[in-house]
Coordinates of C-alpha atoms and ligand atoms in Angstrom, one line a residue:
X1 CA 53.5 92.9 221.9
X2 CA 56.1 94.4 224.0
X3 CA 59.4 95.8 222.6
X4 CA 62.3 94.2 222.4
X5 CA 65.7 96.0 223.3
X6 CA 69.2 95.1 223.3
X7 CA 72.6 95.5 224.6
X8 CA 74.9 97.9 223.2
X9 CA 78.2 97.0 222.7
X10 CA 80.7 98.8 220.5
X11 CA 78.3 100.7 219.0
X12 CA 75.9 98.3 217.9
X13 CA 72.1 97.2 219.3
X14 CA 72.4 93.2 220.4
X15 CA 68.9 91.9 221.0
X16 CA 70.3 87.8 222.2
X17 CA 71.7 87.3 225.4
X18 CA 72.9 84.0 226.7
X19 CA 70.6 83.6 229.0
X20 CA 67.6 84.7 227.2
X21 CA 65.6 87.5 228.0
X22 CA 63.4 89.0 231.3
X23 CA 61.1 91.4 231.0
X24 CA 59.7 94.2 233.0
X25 CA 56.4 95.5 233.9
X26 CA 54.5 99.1 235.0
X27 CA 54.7 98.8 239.0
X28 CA 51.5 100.9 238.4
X29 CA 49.6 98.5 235.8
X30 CA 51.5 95.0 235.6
X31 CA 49.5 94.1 233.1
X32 CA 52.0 96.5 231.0
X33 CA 55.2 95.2 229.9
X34 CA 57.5 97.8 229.4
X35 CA 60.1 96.3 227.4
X36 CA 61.8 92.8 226.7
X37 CA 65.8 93.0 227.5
X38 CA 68.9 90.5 226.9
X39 CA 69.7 88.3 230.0
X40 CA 73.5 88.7 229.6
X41 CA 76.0 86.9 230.7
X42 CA 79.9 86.6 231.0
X43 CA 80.0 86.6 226.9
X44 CA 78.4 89.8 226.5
X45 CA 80.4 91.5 229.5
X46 CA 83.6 90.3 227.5
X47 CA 82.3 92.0 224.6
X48 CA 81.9 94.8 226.1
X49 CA 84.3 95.2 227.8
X50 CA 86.9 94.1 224.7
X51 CA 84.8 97.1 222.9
X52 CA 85.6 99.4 225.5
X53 CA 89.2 98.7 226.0
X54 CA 89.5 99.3 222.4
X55 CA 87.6 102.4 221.8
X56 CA 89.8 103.8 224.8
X57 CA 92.6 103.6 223.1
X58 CA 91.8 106.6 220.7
X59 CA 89.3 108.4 223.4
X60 CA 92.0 108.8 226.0
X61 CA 93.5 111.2 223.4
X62 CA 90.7 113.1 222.7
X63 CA 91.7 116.7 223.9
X64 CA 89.7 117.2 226.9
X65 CA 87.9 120.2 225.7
X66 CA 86.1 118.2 223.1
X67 CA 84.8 115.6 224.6
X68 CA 83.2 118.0 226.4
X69 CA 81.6 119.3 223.2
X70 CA 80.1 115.6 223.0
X71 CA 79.0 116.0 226.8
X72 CA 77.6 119.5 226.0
X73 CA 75.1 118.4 222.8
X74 CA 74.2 115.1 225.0
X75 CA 72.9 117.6 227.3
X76 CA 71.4 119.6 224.7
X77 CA 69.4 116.1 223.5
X78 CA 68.8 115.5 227.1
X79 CA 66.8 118.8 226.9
X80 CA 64.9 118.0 223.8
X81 CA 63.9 114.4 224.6
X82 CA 63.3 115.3 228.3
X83 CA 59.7 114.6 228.7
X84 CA 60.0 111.1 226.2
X85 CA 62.6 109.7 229.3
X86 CA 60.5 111.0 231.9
X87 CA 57.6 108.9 230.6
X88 CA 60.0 106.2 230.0
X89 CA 60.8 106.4 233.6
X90 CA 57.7 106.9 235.4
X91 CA 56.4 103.3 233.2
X92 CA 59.4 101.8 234.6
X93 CA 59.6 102.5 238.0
X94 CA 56.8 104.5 239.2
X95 CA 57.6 107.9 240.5
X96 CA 55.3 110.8 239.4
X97 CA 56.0 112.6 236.6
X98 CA 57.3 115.9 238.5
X99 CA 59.9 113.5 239.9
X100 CA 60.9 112.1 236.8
X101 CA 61.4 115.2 234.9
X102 CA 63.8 116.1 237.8
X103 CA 65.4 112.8 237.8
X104 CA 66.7 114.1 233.7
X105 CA 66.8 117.5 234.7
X106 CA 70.0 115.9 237.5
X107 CA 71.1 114.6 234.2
X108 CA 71.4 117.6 232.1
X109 CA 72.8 119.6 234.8
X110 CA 75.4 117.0 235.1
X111 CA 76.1 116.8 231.8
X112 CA 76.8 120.8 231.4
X113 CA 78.9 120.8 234.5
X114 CA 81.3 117.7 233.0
X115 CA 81.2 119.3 229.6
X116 CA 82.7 122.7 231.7
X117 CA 85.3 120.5 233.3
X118 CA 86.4 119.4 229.5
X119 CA 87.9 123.0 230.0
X120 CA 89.5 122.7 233.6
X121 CA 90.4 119.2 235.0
X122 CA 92.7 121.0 236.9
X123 CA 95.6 119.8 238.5
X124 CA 98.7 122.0 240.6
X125 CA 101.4 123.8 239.4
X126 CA 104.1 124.3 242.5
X127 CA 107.3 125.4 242.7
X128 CA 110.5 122.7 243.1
X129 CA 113.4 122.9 244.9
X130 CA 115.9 123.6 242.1
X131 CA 115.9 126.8 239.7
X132 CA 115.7 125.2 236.6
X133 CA 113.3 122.7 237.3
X134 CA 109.5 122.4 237.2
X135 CA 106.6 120.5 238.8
X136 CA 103.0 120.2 238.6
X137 CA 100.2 117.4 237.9
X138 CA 98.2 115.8 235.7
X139 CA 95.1 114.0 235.4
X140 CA 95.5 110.3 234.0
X141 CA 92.2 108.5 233.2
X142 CA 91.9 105.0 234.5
X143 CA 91.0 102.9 231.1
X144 CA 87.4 101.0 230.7
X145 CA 85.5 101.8 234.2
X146 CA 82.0 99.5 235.0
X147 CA 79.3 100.9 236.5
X148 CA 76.3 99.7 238.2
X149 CA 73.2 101.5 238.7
X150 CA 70.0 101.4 240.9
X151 CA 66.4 102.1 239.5
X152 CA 65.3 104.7 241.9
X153 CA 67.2 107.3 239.7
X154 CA 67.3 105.9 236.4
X155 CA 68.8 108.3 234.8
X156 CA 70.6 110.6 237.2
X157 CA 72.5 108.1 238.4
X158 CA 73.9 106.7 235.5
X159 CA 74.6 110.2 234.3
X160 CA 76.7 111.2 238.0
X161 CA 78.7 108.6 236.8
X162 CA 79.1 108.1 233.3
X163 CA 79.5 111.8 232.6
X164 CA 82.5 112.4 234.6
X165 CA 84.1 109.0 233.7
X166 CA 83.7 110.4 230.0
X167 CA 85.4 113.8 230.3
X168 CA 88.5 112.1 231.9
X169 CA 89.2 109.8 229.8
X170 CA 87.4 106.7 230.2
X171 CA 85.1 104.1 228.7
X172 CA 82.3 102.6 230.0
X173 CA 80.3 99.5 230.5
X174 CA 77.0 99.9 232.8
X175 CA 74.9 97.4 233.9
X176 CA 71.6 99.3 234.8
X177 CA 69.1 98.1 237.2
X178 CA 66.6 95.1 235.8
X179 CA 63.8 97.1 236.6
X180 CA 64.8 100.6 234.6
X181 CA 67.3 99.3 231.4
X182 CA 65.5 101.1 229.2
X183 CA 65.8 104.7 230.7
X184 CA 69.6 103.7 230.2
X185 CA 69.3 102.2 226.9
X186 CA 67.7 105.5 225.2
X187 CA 70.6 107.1 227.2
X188 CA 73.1 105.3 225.4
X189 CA 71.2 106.0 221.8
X190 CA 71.3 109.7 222.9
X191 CA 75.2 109.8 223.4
X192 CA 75.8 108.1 220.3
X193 CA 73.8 110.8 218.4
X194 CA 75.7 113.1 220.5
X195 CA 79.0 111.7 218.7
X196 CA 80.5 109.4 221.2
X197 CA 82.3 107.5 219.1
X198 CA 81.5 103.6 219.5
X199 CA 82.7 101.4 222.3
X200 CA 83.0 104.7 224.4
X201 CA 79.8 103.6 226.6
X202 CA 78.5 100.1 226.5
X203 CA 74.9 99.2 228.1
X204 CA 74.6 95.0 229.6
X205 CA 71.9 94.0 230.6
X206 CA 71.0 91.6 233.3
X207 CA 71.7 90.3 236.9
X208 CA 73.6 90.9 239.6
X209 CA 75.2 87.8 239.2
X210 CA 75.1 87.4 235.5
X211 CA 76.4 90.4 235.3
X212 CA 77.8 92.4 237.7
X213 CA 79.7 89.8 239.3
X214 CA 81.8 89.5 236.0
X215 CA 82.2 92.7 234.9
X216 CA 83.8 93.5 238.6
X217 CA 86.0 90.8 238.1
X218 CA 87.0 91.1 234.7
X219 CA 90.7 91.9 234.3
X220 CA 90.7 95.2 232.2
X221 CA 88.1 96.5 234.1
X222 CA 89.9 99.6 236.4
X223 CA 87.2 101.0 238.8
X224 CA 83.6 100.0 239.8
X225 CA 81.3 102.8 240.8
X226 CA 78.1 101.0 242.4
X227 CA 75.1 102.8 244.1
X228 CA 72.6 100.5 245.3
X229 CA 72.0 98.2 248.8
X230 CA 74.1 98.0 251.6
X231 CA 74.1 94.2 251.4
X232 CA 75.3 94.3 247.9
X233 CA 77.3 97.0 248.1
X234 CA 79.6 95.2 250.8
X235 CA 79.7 92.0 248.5
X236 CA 81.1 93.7 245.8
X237 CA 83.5 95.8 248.6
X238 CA 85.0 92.2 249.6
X239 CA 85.6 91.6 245.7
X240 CA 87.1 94.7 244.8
X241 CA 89.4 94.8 247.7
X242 CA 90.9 91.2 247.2
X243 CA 90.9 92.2 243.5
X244 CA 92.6 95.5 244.6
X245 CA 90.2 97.6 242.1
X246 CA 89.2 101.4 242.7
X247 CA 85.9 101.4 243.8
X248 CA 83.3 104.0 245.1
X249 CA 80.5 102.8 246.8
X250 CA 76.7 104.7 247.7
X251 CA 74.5 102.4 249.9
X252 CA 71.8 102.8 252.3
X253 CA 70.7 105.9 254.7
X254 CA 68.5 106.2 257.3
X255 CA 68.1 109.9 257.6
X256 CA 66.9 112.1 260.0
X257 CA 65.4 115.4 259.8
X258 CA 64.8 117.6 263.5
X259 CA 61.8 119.3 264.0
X260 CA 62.9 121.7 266.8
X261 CA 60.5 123.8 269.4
X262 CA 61.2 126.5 267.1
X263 CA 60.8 126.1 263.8
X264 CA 58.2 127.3 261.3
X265 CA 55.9 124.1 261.5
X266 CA 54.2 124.9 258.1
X267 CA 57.0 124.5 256.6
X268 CA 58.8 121.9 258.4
X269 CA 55.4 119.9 257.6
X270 CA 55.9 120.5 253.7
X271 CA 59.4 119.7 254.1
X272 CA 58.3 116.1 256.4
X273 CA 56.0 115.3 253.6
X274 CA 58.2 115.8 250.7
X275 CA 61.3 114.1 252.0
X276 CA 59.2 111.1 253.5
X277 CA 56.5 110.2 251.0
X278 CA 59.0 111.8 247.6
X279 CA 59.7 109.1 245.2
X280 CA 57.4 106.8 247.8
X281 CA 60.4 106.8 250.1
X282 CA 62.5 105.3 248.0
X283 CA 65.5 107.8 248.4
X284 CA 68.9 106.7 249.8
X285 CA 68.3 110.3 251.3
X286 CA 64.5 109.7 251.9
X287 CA 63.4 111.2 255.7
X288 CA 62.7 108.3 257.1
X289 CA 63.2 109.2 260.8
X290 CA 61.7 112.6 262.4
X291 CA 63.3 113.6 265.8
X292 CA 60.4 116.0 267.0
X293 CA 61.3 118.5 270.1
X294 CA 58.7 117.0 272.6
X295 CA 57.5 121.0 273.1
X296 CA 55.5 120.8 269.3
X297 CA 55.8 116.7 269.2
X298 CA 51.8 116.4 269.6
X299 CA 51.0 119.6 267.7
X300 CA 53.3 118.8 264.7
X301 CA 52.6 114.6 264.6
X302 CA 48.6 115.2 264.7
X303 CA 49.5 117.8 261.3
X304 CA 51.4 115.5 259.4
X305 CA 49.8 112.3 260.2
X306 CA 46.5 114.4 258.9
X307 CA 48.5 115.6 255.9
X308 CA 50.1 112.1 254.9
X309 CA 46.6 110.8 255.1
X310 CA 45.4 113.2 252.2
X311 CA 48.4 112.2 250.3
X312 CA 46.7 110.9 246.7
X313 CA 48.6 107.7 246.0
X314 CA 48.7 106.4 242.2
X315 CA 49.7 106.1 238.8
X316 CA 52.5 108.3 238.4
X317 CA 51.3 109.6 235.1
X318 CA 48.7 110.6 236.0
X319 CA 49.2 114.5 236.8
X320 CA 46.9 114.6 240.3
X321 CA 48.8 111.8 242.0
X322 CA 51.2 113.1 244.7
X323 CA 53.1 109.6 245.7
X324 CA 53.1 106.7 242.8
X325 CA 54.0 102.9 243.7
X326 CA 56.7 101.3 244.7
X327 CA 59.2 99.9 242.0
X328 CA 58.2 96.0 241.8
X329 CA 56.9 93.2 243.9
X330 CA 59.9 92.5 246.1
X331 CA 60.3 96.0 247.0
X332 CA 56.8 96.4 248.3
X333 CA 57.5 92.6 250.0
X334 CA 60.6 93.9 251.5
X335 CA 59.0 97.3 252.9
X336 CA 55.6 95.4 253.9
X337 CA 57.5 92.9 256.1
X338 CA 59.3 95.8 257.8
X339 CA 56.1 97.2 258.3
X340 CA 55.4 94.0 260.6
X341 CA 58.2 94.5 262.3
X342 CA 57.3 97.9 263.5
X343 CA 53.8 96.4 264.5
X344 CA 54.6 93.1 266.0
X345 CA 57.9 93.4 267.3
X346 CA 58.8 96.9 268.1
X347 CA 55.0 97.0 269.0
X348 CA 55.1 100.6 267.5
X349 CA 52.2 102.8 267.7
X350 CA 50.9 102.8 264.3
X351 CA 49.5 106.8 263.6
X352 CA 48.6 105.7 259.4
X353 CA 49.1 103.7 256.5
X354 CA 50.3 100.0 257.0
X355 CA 49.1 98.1 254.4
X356 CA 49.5 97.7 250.8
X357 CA 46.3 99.3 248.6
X358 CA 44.9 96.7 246.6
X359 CA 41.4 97.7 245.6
X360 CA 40.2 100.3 242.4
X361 CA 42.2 101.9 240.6
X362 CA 45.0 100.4 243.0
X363 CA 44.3 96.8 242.0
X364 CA 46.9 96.2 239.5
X365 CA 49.9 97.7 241.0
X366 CA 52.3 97.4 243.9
X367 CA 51.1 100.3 245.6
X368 CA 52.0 101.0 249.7
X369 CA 49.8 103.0 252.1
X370 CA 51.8 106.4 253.3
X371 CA 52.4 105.3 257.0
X372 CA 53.8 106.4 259.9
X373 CA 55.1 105.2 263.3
X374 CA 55.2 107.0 266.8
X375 CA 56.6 106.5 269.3
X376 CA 60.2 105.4 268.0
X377 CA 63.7 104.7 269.9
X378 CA 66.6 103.7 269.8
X379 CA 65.3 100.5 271.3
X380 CA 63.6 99.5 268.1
X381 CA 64.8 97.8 265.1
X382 CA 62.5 100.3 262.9
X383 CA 64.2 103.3 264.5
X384 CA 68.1 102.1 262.7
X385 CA 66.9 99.9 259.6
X386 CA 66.6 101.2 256.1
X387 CA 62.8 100.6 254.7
X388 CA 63.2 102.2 251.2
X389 CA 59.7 102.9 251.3
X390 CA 57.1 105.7 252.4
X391 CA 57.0 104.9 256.1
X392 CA 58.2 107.6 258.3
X393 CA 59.6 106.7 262.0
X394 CA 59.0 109.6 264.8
X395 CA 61.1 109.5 267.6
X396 CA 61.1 112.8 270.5
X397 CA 63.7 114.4 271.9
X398 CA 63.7 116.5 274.5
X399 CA 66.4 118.8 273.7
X400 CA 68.6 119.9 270.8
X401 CA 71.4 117.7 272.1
X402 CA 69.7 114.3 272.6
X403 CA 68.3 115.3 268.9
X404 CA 71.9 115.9 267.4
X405 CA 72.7 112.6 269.5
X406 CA 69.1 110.8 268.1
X407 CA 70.4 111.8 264.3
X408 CA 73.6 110.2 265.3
X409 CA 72.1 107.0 266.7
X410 CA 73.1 105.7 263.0
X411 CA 74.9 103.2 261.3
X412 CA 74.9 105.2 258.2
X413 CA 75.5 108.9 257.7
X414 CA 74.2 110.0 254.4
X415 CA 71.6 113.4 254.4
X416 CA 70.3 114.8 257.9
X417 CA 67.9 117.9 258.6
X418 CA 67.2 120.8 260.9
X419 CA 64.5 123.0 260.8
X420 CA 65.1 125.8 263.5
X421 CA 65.1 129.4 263.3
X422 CA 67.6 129.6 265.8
X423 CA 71.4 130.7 263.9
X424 CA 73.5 129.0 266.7
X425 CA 71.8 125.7 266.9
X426 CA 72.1 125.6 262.9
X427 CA 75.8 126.0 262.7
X428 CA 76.3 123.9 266.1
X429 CA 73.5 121.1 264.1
X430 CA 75.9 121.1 260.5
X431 CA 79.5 120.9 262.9
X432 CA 78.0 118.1 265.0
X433 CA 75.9 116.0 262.7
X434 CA 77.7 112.8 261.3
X435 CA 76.3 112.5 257.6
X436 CA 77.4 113.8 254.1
X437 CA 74.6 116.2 253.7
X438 CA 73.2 118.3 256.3
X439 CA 70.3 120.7 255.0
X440 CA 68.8 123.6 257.1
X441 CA 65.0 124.3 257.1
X442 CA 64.8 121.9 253.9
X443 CA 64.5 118.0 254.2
X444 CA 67.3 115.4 253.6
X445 CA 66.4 115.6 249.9
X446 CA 66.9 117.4 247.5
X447 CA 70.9 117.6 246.3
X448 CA 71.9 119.6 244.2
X449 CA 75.1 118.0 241.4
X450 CA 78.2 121.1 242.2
X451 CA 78.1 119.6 245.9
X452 CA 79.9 116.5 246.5
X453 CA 77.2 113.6 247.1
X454 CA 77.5 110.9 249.5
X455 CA 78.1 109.9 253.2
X456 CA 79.9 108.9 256.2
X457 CA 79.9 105.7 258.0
X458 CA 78.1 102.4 256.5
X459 CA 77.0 104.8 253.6
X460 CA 80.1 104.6 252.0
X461 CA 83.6 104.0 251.3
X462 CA 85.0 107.8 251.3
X463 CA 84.5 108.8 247.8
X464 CA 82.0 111.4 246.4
X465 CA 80.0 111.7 243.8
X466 CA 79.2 114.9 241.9
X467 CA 80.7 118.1 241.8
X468 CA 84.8 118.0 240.6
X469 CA 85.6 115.8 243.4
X470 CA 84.5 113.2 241.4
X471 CA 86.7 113.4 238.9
X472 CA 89.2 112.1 241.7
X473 CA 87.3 108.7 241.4
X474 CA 87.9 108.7 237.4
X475 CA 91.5 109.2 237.8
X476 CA 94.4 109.2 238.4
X477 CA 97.0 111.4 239.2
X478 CA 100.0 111.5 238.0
X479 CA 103.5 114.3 238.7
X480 CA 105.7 115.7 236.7
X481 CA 108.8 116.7 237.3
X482 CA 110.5 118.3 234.4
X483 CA 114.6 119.4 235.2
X484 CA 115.8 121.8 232.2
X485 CA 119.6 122.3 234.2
X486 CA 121.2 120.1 231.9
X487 CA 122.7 118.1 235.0
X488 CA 121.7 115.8 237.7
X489 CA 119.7 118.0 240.8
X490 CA 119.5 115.4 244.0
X491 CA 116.1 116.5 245.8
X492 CA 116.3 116.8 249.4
X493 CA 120.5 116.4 249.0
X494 CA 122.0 119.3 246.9
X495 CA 121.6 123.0 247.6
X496 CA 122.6 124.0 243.5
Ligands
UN1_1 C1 69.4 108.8 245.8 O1 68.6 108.9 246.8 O2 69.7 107.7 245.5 O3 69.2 114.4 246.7 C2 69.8 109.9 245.0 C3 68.3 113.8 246.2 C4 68.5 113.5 244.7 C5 69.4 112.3 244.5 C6 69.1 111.2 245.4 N1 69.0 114.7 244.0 O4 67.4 113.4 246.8

């Protein structure tokens, strides 16, 4: 019998949900169902969020500097149970193990960078006008924030956000991804063993719809901070705008990586490999186009195509696969159908993969062959539509500038690539390339948290996450202007 978990909500475990319960399986073994969760609805978001709004009152005057102390020995349990969530990961959505211990890993480095800020959350001090008066700024936090996760990093996303909301101020309710709650639910038991005190960070679970839809529109909730589809993503845009909330939104890629004349092709190859096929393409900064120069296009294709073939495709706990499935039925639907689309009507020369692997050890999961298309341009769908799956697109250029213009060729603009030895084409590759991440002689990815995440164009709305500039999403600023003349000083007017 399968576990049941619940919703936490000012402090306490909450098994019911209005609608019932969903559970979810092992996208490597369905037969396995990982855990039985609350189908929430508008009650339990009110709950929440009531718990929330009241714990803030006393968290927003926490000093700083010890909340980080509650950020700091999160991380520290982060550390100890590392391997426990990595396993709870990997049964939930797939990726190998190596991944998954990364995927905490983000989260621990997250939470000792926002446990440092607890020290800084710097603002300006500038000089005013006027001798006897002072000026400078403060960070204000917002009040309950709701975020809303994906499942390709289960825990590393929820951290990017819920850390930094923490050590400003705020309190949270999350709605995590139905196909990884539980990653986020052993979160939330680990920050109340931390010392969060109760109602700080409340877990929903649920849909979309169920869920999400009213926790973005309830009333005392200040900011959303989504990371998932561009579809959605743009729903929830409309809302907030007409609702007028803060929001910061991460949605789809289709990134590029160059493979110019002359670059070290051994390791541009690892580097293909890695960002194409890593967490079985399902990356927002996944390579999922590869703009070849045509001098090494035949040498370099007939290499990886060789290579991606070899891939060992499987469970991800088990320590010899290299790529694991894909997260749940619909996602290996959705990448499967795109997969037609390159064969029927782009009429795409298919170099590998293409189909789903159903047989052996394969049988009983929503497995996805490595696979790659040649011959890719601008004048196919493939070449500008997100797959979120391991299928590479190879497109050749025949110069660096109609590659820089190829990487372009984008509605979105999150990671890009270059792997060239050549100094001037490097710096002329990260000034000209429109995208949020530009890596040189590494693949799209691979970011690391002190560097502000995100992109340009349909990838986002202009916020980051990571790094401090996120802290600009979890508040506010306010200035202060303090006179100590003892008389009325006009700005702009009076000269003292
Ligand atoms: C994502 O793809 O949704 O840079 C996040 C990377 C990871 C984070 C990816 N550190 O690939």
């Amino acid at each position: 019998m399968a576990k049941r978990f619940g919703n936490l909500i000012g402090g306490k475990w909450i098994t019911e949900g209005t609608h019932g319960t969903f559970e979810n399986r092992n996208p490597a073994n369905v037969d396995e169902v990982v855990g039985i969760y609350p189908k929430s609805g508008k009650r339990e978001v009110n709950a929440a969020v009531a718990a929330a709004k009241k714990a803030y009152e006393k968290w927003r005057l926490v000093p700083a500097p010890k909340r980080g102390e509650i950020l700091k020995r999160a991380g520290d349990l982060l550390v100890r149970h590392k391997e426990e969530l990595a396993k709870i990961e990997t049964r939930e959505m797939g990726k190998i193990l190596a991944e998954t211990r990364g995927d905490v890993q983000e989260g621990i480095d997250t939470a000792y960078y926002m446990a440092g800020e607890g020290r800084r959350l710097f603002g300006d001090t500038v000089p005013c006008e006027f001798t006897n008066k002072a000026g400078f700024s403060i960070r204000m936090p917002l009040g309950v924030v709701g975020l809303i996760t994906p499942w390709n990093f289960p825990l590393a996303i929820p951290t990017w956000k819920t850390f930094p909301a923490l050590i400003c101020g705020n309190t949270v309710v999350i709605k995590p991804a139905s196909d990884t709650p539980q990653t986020v639910i052993r979160f939330g038991e680990i920050l109340l063993e931390a010392g969060l005190p109760e109602g700080c960070f409340n877990v929903v679970t649920g849909s979309g719809r169920e869920v999400g839809t009213p926790l973005i529109e309830h009333p005392d909730v200040r900011a959303i901070s989504f990371t998932g589809s561009t579809d959605v993503g743009k729903e929830i845009g409309s809302l907030c705008g007409k609702l007028n909330k803060k929001l910061c939104l991460e949605m789809g890629g289709k990134n590029a990586m160059v493979v110019m004349d002359d670059a070290d092709l051994d390791m541009a190859l690892e580097g293909a490999l890695w960002g194409a096929f890593g967490t079985s393409g399902q990356r927002c900064t996944a390579t999922s186009r590869l703009i070849v120069h045509r001098r090494v296009a035949k040498e370099f294709t007939r290499r990886l195509v060789k290579a991606a073939k070899a891939l060992r495709v499987g469970n991800g706990l088990d320590p010899k696969t290299q790529m694991g499935p894909v997260a749940s039925r619909s996602a290996q639907k959705g990448i499967l159908d795109l997969i037609q689309v390159g064969k029927k009507e782009d009429k795409l020369e298919l170099l590998c993969g293409g189909k789903a692997l159903t047989k052996g050890k394969h049988a009983k999961g929503w497995f996805i062959e490595p696979t790659i298309f040649g011959g890719v341009t601008p004048k196919h769908r493939l070449f500008w539509e997100e797959i979120f799956g391991p299928v590479l697109c190879i497109t050749v250029a025949g110069s660096f500038e109609e590659a820089i213009e190829r990487v372009n060729q984008s509605h979105y603009g999150l990671s890009s690539s270059v792997y060239t030895r050549d100094v001037n084409r490097a710096f002329q590759a990260i000034r000209d390339i429109e995208a949020g991440i530009t890596y040189i002689n590494a693949p799209t990815i691979g970011a690391e948290i002190q560097l502000p995440f995100g992109g340009v164009k349909g990838t986002g709305n202009g916020h980051r996450e990571s790094s401090h500039v996120v802290l600009d999403m979890f508040s506010e600023w306010k200035s202060v202007y303090v006179d100590y003349s003892g008389k009325l000083q006009r700005a702009q007017i009076d000269t003292e």
